[in-house]
Structure formats: C-alpha cells, structure tokens
Amino acid sequence: MSNDDNPYIKAYEREKRARLEAERQLEDSSRIIYKKNQALEDSYEKLKSQQALMLKQEKLATLGTLSAGVAHEINNPLAFVASNVSTLQSYLQLYQHVQTLLETHYPRETMVPALRSYLEANDFEYINEDAEELLEDTLEGLKRVANIVQSLKNFAYDQPAKRQSADINEGIESTLKLLKLPLEHIEVEKHLAPLPNIDCNPSELNQVILNLLTNAADALDGRSQPKISIKTYLNGSEILITISDNGCGMPESVVSNIFVPFFTTKDVGKGTGMGMSISYGIVESHGGSIEVISEEDKGSEFTIRLPVT
Ligand SMILES: Nc1ncnc2c1ncn2[C@@H]1O[C@H](COP(=O)(O)OP(=O)(O)OP(=O)(O)O)[C@@H](O)[C@H]1O
Ligand SMILES: [Mg+2]
C-alpha cells in the first residue's frame, strides 16, 4: 500500500494542513488586532493632547471674559479719578497764585496776626512743592493703571482692529530694527521665505514679534553664545513663524501658564506678565494660533500659525 492510499497518513496530512491554515489565520488576526491596538493607542494619545489643549483654550477664554469685565469696570472710575486729579492740579495753581499775590502785596509784618502766625506755623513753600509732586505722581500711577487696563482689553478682545494687506516678513524686519540695541550681543539668524501678503493688523502682529523677541533676549541674559532664530515659511494655507532661542528655557509649570495674564517669573518692575497673554489675544483674533515648546537650560521655540486669507 502506497503512502497516498494510507488513510492514516492522509488524515495526518489533512490535519497538518488544517493546523497550518489555523495558525496562519491566527497570525493574521493577531497582526490585525495589534495594528488596531496601536491605532487605538495613537488616537487615545491624540485625544488626550487635544483635550489638554481644549482645557487650556477654555481657561484662556474664561480669563479673556474676566479680563474684559475687569477692564470695563476699572475704566469708568479710572476716567473720573484722572479727570479729577487734573482739575485739582489747575485748582492748586489758582491757590498758589493767590498765595503769591498775598505775600507780594501784603508783607508779613502788615498781615493780621492770625493769618501771619498760620502762615508761619505751616511750611507753605514745602506744601506747595509737595502737593504738585503728589498730584504728578498720582497722574503717573493712573497712567500705569490705564496701561494695564489696556493690556487686559488687548488680551480679551476678539474683534480685530483695522485690517490691511501686509507682508509678515517686512514686519519682522522693522521690529528687528527697533530692537537693535537689546539684541546687540545676540546672534540673530533669519530664514524668511517669500510669503503672500495677508489681511491683518500689522502693528499688532509686530507687537507679538516684539514681545517674543524681548522675552528671548531676557532668556538669553548671561548665557554663552546667545542666539535667536527667526523662520517664516508657507505651509499649505498657513504662514508659520517660528522664533527660537538657546536661552534658559522653562519648566512645565511656566509653559502651562505662559499665556495667563499677569503671569511672570521676572522681578517686580521688570515684567508685568502681560506680553504673552496679549500676544495670544492678538494671534487668536487673526484666526491663528501660538504654541510653545521649551526645555529647561536648552531654550524655547514659539510657533505662530496664521491663515492666509
Ligand atoms: N523665550 C523665553 N524663554 C524663557 N522663558 C520665557 C520665554 N518667554 C516667556 N518666558 C516666561 O514666560 C513668562 C511670561 O512672559 P510674558 O512675556 O507674558 O511676561 P514677562 O516677559 O514676564 O513680562 P512683560 O512681557 O509683560 O514685560 C516670563 O516671565 C518668563 O518666565
Ligand atoms: Mg515679556
């Protein structure tokens, strides 16, 4: 009896074929499951980062509403306090004039004793000088408050101001000229690819570039071989601007708060913490986005995306 006719061998071959087929199917299924699993993991990661971004944007939107409210509430009292102080300044001048006339036309010896002793008991020369200074300081303080209120409004607005067709690269070049002195000891590398003009508010966008460059210069203070790179390029229907530095970088706790109004790590008087939040507001109002990646002690990179309209 040949092997072909042997029913045991035939059964064995059949069983072997079936086993191999089952193994192949199992392998295929495992591969499919593995791929699906990986796709799921990727989607999960994407979802997680999108959720974090959404939470961040929501937080900033809430802060925007809050800022607009606070700015509005402060604006009214601020306006009348400033106007009252200016009026007080002109009243003071009138009183001072009366005093000069009095002292010129009525020498102290001829004054009624009550007035004379009152004038002698109070140092009116000093009071006059000090009153002028106090009012000037007050007006200066009010100006600062007005600036902060304006910054809050800038952060909060979602209505873009006047638009015009402009070249982003030109804005960068002119901002760099403005910053010649602060960037004096820093190597500035530029790769500005030709870009189409976009509908924008150029002075607002220049302010964003200025804020980013000033921060980069601050981060490079005292670092060796300080360098800032500025790149612009067109990517599909978006203009990308990246500004990176090899400065001190930021820990995650700073990165996650960078766009929050008044968040600063700088000393009092050095930073108000409004630069990045205003920039965020400006870029958003242009329908764009601003992102940052940073590594402590290595540097930071900011990317702005603006739609080509
Ligand atoms: N390029 C950078 N490198 C390192 N840290 C940065 C950089 N840009 C911003 N930061 C950090 O983010 C914080 C917030 O920046 P933002 O520009 O809003 O405020 P500021 O620079 O502190 O003050 P302001 O811009 O109002 O004068 C900074 O205090 C700093 O800690
Ligand atoms: Mg700043």
XYZ file of N, CA and C in Angstrom, residues 147-305:
477
model
N -2.607 101.726 31.474
C -1.865 100.814 30.581
C -2.225 99.367 30.847
N -2.321 99.035 32.145
C -2.658 97.653 32.498
C -4.068 97.324 31.997
N -4.983 98.282 32.188
C -6.359 98.060 31.725
C -6.365 97.848 30.208
N -5.552 98.647 29.509
C -5.470 98.499 28.043
C -4.926 97.126 27.682
N -3.906 96.671 28.441
C -3.341 95.342 28.181
C -4.402 94.263 28.367
N -5.190 94.412 29.433
C -6.241 93.423 29.692
C -7.239 93.406 28.542
N -7.555 94.613 28.051
C -8.504 94.707 26.930
C -7.914 94.043 25.700
N -6.612 94.290 25.468
C -5.952 93.687 24.308
C -6.005 92.167 24.388
N -5.815 91.637 25.600
C -5.853 90.190 25.771
C -7.268 89.667 25.491
N -8.255 90.457 25.933
C -9.626 89.961 25.883
C -10.288 90.094 24.522
N -9.830 91.033 23.714
C -10.627 91.323 22.522
C -10.673 90.157 21.547
N -11.780 90.060 20.861
C -11.809 89.075 19.796
C -12.181 89.745 18.473
N -12.362 91.034 18.543
C -12.646 91.785 17.325
C -11.345 92.383 16.812
N -10.854 91.925 15.690
C -9.606 92.503 15.205
C -9.784 93.972 14.844
N -8.754 94.748 15.109
C -8.811 96.159 14.734
C -8.647 96.249 13.215
N -8.459 97.459 12.738
C -8.373 97.699 11.284
C -7.405 96.735 10.600
N -7.854 96.186 9.489
C -7.002 95.236 8.766
C -6.466 95.847 7.487
N -5.321 95.374 7.100
C -4.798 95.771 5.801
C -3.916 94.650 5.268
N -3.668 94.685 3.977
C -2.856 93.640 3.387
C -1.386 93.936 3.709
N -0.696 92.965 4.320
C 0.688 93.255 4.719
C 1.571 92.022 4.596
N 2.869 92.305 4.508
C 3.866 91.244 4.405
C 4.476 91.011 5.792
N 4.298 89.806 6.302
C 4.786 89.466 7.639
C 6.305 89.673 7.745
N 7.025 89.302 6.685
C 8.488 89.434 6.724
C 8.914 90.884 6.936
N 8.184 91.809 6.286
C 8.528 93.231 6.453
C 8.356 93.641 7.903
N 7.275 93.156 8.513
C 7.004 93.462 9.931
C 8.147 92.969 10.809
N 8.630 91.758 10.499
C 9.725 91.182 11.297
C 10.975 92.049 11.142
N 11.267 92.424 9.898
C 12.474 93.245 9.648
C 12.386 94.576 10.405
N 11.223 95.212 10.364
C 11.157 96.524 11.020
C 11.189 96.373 12.543
N 10.625 95.273 13.061
C 10.689 95.053 14.517
C 12.135 94.805 14.938
N 12.873 94.073 14.096
C 14.279 93.807 14.414
C 15.084 95.107 14.469
N 14.723 96.044 13.575
C 15.436 97.326 13.590
C 15.200 98.049 14.909
N 13.942 97.971 15.375
C 13.599 98.614 16.650
C 14.402 98.042 17.815
N 14.701 96.741 17.697
C 15.342 96.046 18.822
C 16.859 95.950 18.679
N 17.411 96.781 17.822
C 18.843 96.710 17.539
C 19.679 96.690 18.818
N 19.340 97.579 19.729
C 20.160 97.707 20.940
C 20.010 96.497 21.878
N 18.764 96.120 22.249
C 18.654 94.962 23.157
C 19.212 93.670 22.562
N 19.288 93.590 21.218
C 19.771 92.346 20.609
C 21.234 92.450 20.186
N 21.869 93.532 20.650
C 23.221 93.865 20.206
C 24.210 92.693 20.329
N 24.182 91.994 21.469
C 25.172 90.935 21.698
C 24.633 89.547 21.395
N 23.543 89.513 20.643
C 22.920 88.219 20.350
C 23.017 87.938 18.854
N 23.371 86.696 18.521
C 23.409 86.339 17.091
C 21.966 86.108 16.634
N 21.568 86.827 15.615
C 20.193 86.649 15.125
C 20.243 86.015 13.734
N 19.650 84.819 13.661
C 19.665 84.094 12.384
C 18.269 84.188 11.769
N 18.223 84.571 10.479
C 16.910 84.746 9.839
C 16.780 83.845 8.624
N 15.650 83.175 8.522
C 15.312 82.460 7.286
C 13.904 82.882 6.935
N 13.802 83.950 6.157
C 12.466 84.455 5.853
C 12.116 84.087 4.410
N 11.272 83.080 4.269
C 10.883 82.644 2.919
C 9.859 83.627 2.352
N 9.824 83.785 1.040
C 8.831 84.700 0.460
C 7.412 84.273 0.861
N 6.627 85.260 1.273
C 5.269 84.952 1.753
C 4.241 85.790 1.017
N 3.035 85.255 0.879
C 1.989 86.103 0.302
C 1.537 87.125 1.347
N 1.076 88.280 0.907
C 0.522 89.255 1.864
C -0.714 88.653 2.522
N -0.932 89.015 3.782
C -2.184 88.560 4.405
C -2.943 89.757 4.971
N -4.240 89.552 5.154
C -5.094 90.585 5.726
C -4.895 90.580 7.230
N -4.318 91.637 7.755
C -4.015 91.599 9.181
C -3.871 93.014 9.725
N -3.638 93.091 11.019
C -3.287 94.377 11.596
C -1.781 94.332 11.851
N -0.981 94.923 10.958
C 0.471 94.749 11.046
C 1.056 95.239 12.362
N 0.529 96.350 12.910
C 1.179 96.843 14.132
C 0.926 95.894 15.300
N -0.249 95.244 15.306
C -0.497 94.258 16.366
C 0.430 93.060 16.216
N 0.584 92.591 14.976
C 1.456 91.427 14.774
C 2.912 91.782 15.073
N 3.291 93.028 14.757
C 4.653 93.454 15.111
C 4.843 93.442 16.626
N 3.758 93.796 17.326
C 3.852 93.779 18.792
C 4.096 92.361 19.303
N 3.448 91.392 18.658
C 3.655 89.983 19.055
C 5.125 89.601 18.851
N 5.662 89.961 17.673
C 7.065 89.632 17.370
C 7.977 90.319 18.392
N 7.651 91.580 18.681
C 8.450 92.340 19.648
C 8.428 91.657 21.021
N 7.225 91.224 21.456
C 7.120 90.555 22.760
C 7.945 89.273 22.783
N 7.869 88.506 21.683
C 8.607 87.240 21.643
C 10.112 87.484 21.655
N 10.535 88.495 20.883
C 11.979 88.764 20.817
C 12.508 89.329 22.134
N 11.691 90.166 22.798
C 12.162 90.712 24.079
C 12.282 89.599 25.111
N 11.304 88.687 25.098
C 11.392 87.561 26.040
C 12.622 86.712 25.749
N 12.876 86.481 24.440
C 14.033 85.661 24.069
C 15.309 86.353 24.555
N 15.382 87.679 24.345
C 16.575 88.415 24.792
C 16.726 88.298 26.310
N 15.617 88.392 27.035
C 15.684 88.245 28.506
C 16.182 86.852 28.883
N 15.677 85.836 28.149
C 16.050 84.447 28.470
C 17.521 84.176 28.152
N 18.096 85.027 27.292
C 19.493 84.820 26.888
C 20.474 85.611 27.744
N 19.915 86.373 28.666
C 20.765 87.220 29.507
C 21.779 86.370 30.277
N 23.050 86.643 30.087
C 24.102 85.941 30.823
C 24.431 84.560 30.278
N 23.852 84.169 29.132
C 24.122 82.841 28.569
C 25.288 82.936 27.578
N 25.978 81.808 27.399
C 27.087 81.864 26.443
C 26.556 81.568 25.035
N 27.160 82.179 24.039
C 26.770 82.075 22.629
C 25.265 82.252 22.419
N 24.747 83.386 22.893
C 23.298 83.604 22.767
C 22.862 83.730 21.306
N 21.766 83.046 20.988
C 21.331 83.040 19.586
C 19.801 82.983 19.490
N 19.282 83.748 18.555
C 17.837 83.707 18.271
C 17.669 83.350 16.803
N 16.788 82.393 16.514
C 16.498 82.073 15.107
C 15.063 82.462 14.787
N 14.925 83.122 13.661
C 13.578 83.512 13.223
C 13.344 82.888 11.852
N 12.251 82.117 11.757
C 11.962 81.497 10.460
C 10.532 81.812 10.074
N 10.341 82.044 8.778
C 8.960 82.136 8.300
C 8.867 81.248 7.071
N 7.737 80.602 6.903
C 7.508 79.822 5.687
C 6.027 79.571 5.492
N 5.734 79.204 4.261
C 4.344 78.943 3.912
C 4.130 77.447 3.965
N 3.077 77.030 4.655
C 2.772 75.608 4.719
C 1.300 75.440 4.340
N 1.050 75.086 3.094
C -0.338 74.994 2.614
C -0.983 76.366 2.677
N -2.086 76.445 3.440
C -2.777 77.737 3.504
C -2.438 78.470 4.808
N -1.278 78.126 5.373
C -0.884 78.783 6.632
C 0.502 79.393 6.518
N 0.661 80.532 7.214
C 2.004 81.098 7.344
C 2.520 80.684 8.713
N 3.726 80.147 8.736
C 4.300 79.774 10.026
C 5.467 80.688 10.366
N 5.473 81.150 11.604
C 6.596 81.960 12.087
C 7.140 81.231 13.306
N 8.432 80.893 13.274
C 8.992 80.298 14.492
C 10.121 81.197 14.999
N 10.084 81.401 16.316
C 11.140 82.191 16.956
C 11.715 81.331 18.067
N 12.994 80.980 17.917
C 13.568 80.125 18.966
C 14.833 80.745 19.532
N 15.106 80.374 20.773
C 16.316 80.882 21.426
C 16.996 79.745 22.164
N 18.288 79.913 22.428
C 19.002 78.900 23.216
C 19.234 79.429 24.632
N 18.155 80.051 25.159
C 18.226 80.666 26.486
C 17.934 79.704 27.614
N 17.432 80.252 28.723
C 17.285 79.457 29.944
C 16.169 78.411 29.863
N 15.244 78.552 28.892
C 14.142 77.590 28.798
C 13.189 77.726 29.973
N 12.175 76.868 29.976
C 11.157 76.975 31.036
C 10.760 75.601 31.554
N 10.469 75.502 32.838
C 9.892 74.250 33.332
C 8.424 74.175 32.914
N 7.832 72.992 33.011
C 6.448 72.791 32.578
C 5.499 73.758 33.309
N 5.796 74.045 34.579
C 4.902 74.922 35.360
C 4.836 76.328 34.764
N 5.905 76.753 34.087
C 5.890 78.080 33.448
C 5.203 77.975 32.083
N 5.579 76.909 31.327
C 4.988 76.737 29.989
C 3.462 76.718 30.084
N 2.932 75.997 31.096
C 1.477 75.847 31.131
C 0.766 77.124 31.581
N 1.509 78.101 32.069
C 0.855 79.353 32.495
C 1.260 80.551 31.670
N 2.072 80.308 30.653
C 2.706 81.422 29.945
C 1.706 82.424 29.348
N 0.527 81.949 28.921
C -0.435 82.859 28.288
C -1.429 83.461 29.289
N -1.253 83.142 30.563
C -2.173 83.658 31.584
C -1.795 85.109 31.917
N -2.798 86.024 31.876
C -2.473 87.426 32.166
C -1.786 87.582 33.523
N -0.794 88.425 33.561
C -0.021 88.767 34.770
C 0.877 87.647 35.268
N 0.980 86.549 34.507
C 1.913 85.509 34.937
C 3.331 85.908 34.530
N 4.198 86.048 35.510
C 5.591 86.401 35.216
C 6.523 85.732 36.209
N 7.751 85.466 35.766
C 8.753 84.950 36.705
C 9.804 86.033 36.923
N 9.555 87.195 36.288
C 10.553 88.263 36.378
C 10.320 89.116 37.618
N 11.374 89.842 38.014
C 11.273 90.665 39.209
C 10.256 91.779 39.019
N 9.750 92.273 40.155
C 8.806 93.388 40.105
C 9.475 94.547 39.373
N 8.736 95.118 38.446
C 9.290 96.243 37.695
C 9.958 95.808 36.411
N 10.324 94.521 36.327
C 10.996 94.030 35.105
C 9.968 93.489 34.106
N 8.977 92.792 34.637
C 7.945 92.233 33.750
C 6.573 92.355 34.378
N 5.569 92.621 33.512
C 4.210 92.692 34.057
C 3.482 91.365 33.842
N 4.052 90.518 32.993
C 3.404 89.230 32.732
C 2.270 89.350 31.733
N 2.236 90.452 30.979
C 1.149 90.634 30.014
C 1.592 90.351 28.569
N 2.916 90.324 28.331
C 3.409 90.193 26.958
C 2.826 89.007 26.202
N 2.893 87.827 26.821
C 2.446 86.631 26.118
C 0.930 86.536 26.039
N 0.236 87.026 27.089
C -1.225 86.925 27.036
C -1.778 87.874 25.974
N -1.158 89.041 25.836
C -1.591 89.971 24.783
C -1.308 89.343 23.415
N -0.128 88.747 23.293
C 0.232 88.121 22.013
C -0.764 87.020 21.662
N -1.138 86.241 22.668
C -2.117 85.172 22.455
C -3.421 85.762 21.907
N -3.884 86.853 22.565
C -5.130 87.506 22.140
C -5.041 88.001 20.699
N -3.903 88.599 20.365
C -3.735 89.158 19.016
C -3.753 88.046 17.961
N -2.976 86.994 18.223
C -2.892 85.910 17.235
C -4.268 85.234 17.064
N -4.947 84.995 18.198
C -6.288 84.383 18.130
C -7.239 85.250 17.321
N -7.160 86.580 17.517
C -8.091 87.466 16.813
C -7.795 87.485 15.312
N -6.634 86.997 14.921
C -6.313 86.881 13.493
C -6.649 85.476 12.978
N -7.308 84.702 13.811
C -7.695 83.347 13.409
C -6.534 82.375 13.435
N -5.460 82.744 14.128
C -4.273 81.883 14.166
C -4.082 81.228 15.517
N -2.886 80.663 15.699
C -2.593 80.030 16.989
C -1.128 80.265 17.336
N -0.831 80.144 18.620
C 0.559 80.301 19.066
C 0.863 79.170 20.038
N 1.992 78.516 19.798
C 2.361 77.370 20.647
C 3.796 77.530 21.098
N 4.117 76.853 22.190
C 5.499 76.927 22.665
C 5.982 75.546 23.095
N 7.229 75.252 22.728
C 7.878 74.092 23.330
C 9.178 74.598 23.954
N 9.494 74.037 25.096
C 10.661 74.556 25.799
C 11.326 73.470 26.621
N 12.629 73.601 26.752
C 13.352 72.667 27.603
C 14.253 73.490 28.507
N 14.165 73.183 29.798
C 14.952 73.944 30.761
C 16.429 73.876 30.430
N 17.068 75.018 30.481
C 18.508 75.113 30.255
C 18.925 74.894 28.795
N 17.953 74.649 27.912
C 18.279 74.427 26.494
C 17.752 75.566 25.633
N 16.504 75.940 25.887
C 15.912 77.014 25.092
C 14.432 76.814 24.848
N 13.881 77.711 24.046
C 12.437 77.684 23.794
C 12.174 77.948 22.322
N 11.049 77.428 21.863
C 10.652 77.707 20.480
C 9.162 78.038 20.434
N 8.874 79.193 19.872
C 7.484 79.627 19.718
C 7.087 79.488 18.254
N 5.907 78.952 18.009
C 5.409 78.836 16.637
C 4.068 79.543 16.515
N 4.019 80.456 15.561
C 2.763 81.163 15.294
C 2.249 80.679 13.945
N 0.982 80.361 13.890
C 0.355 79.981 12.612
C -0.700 81.005 12.270
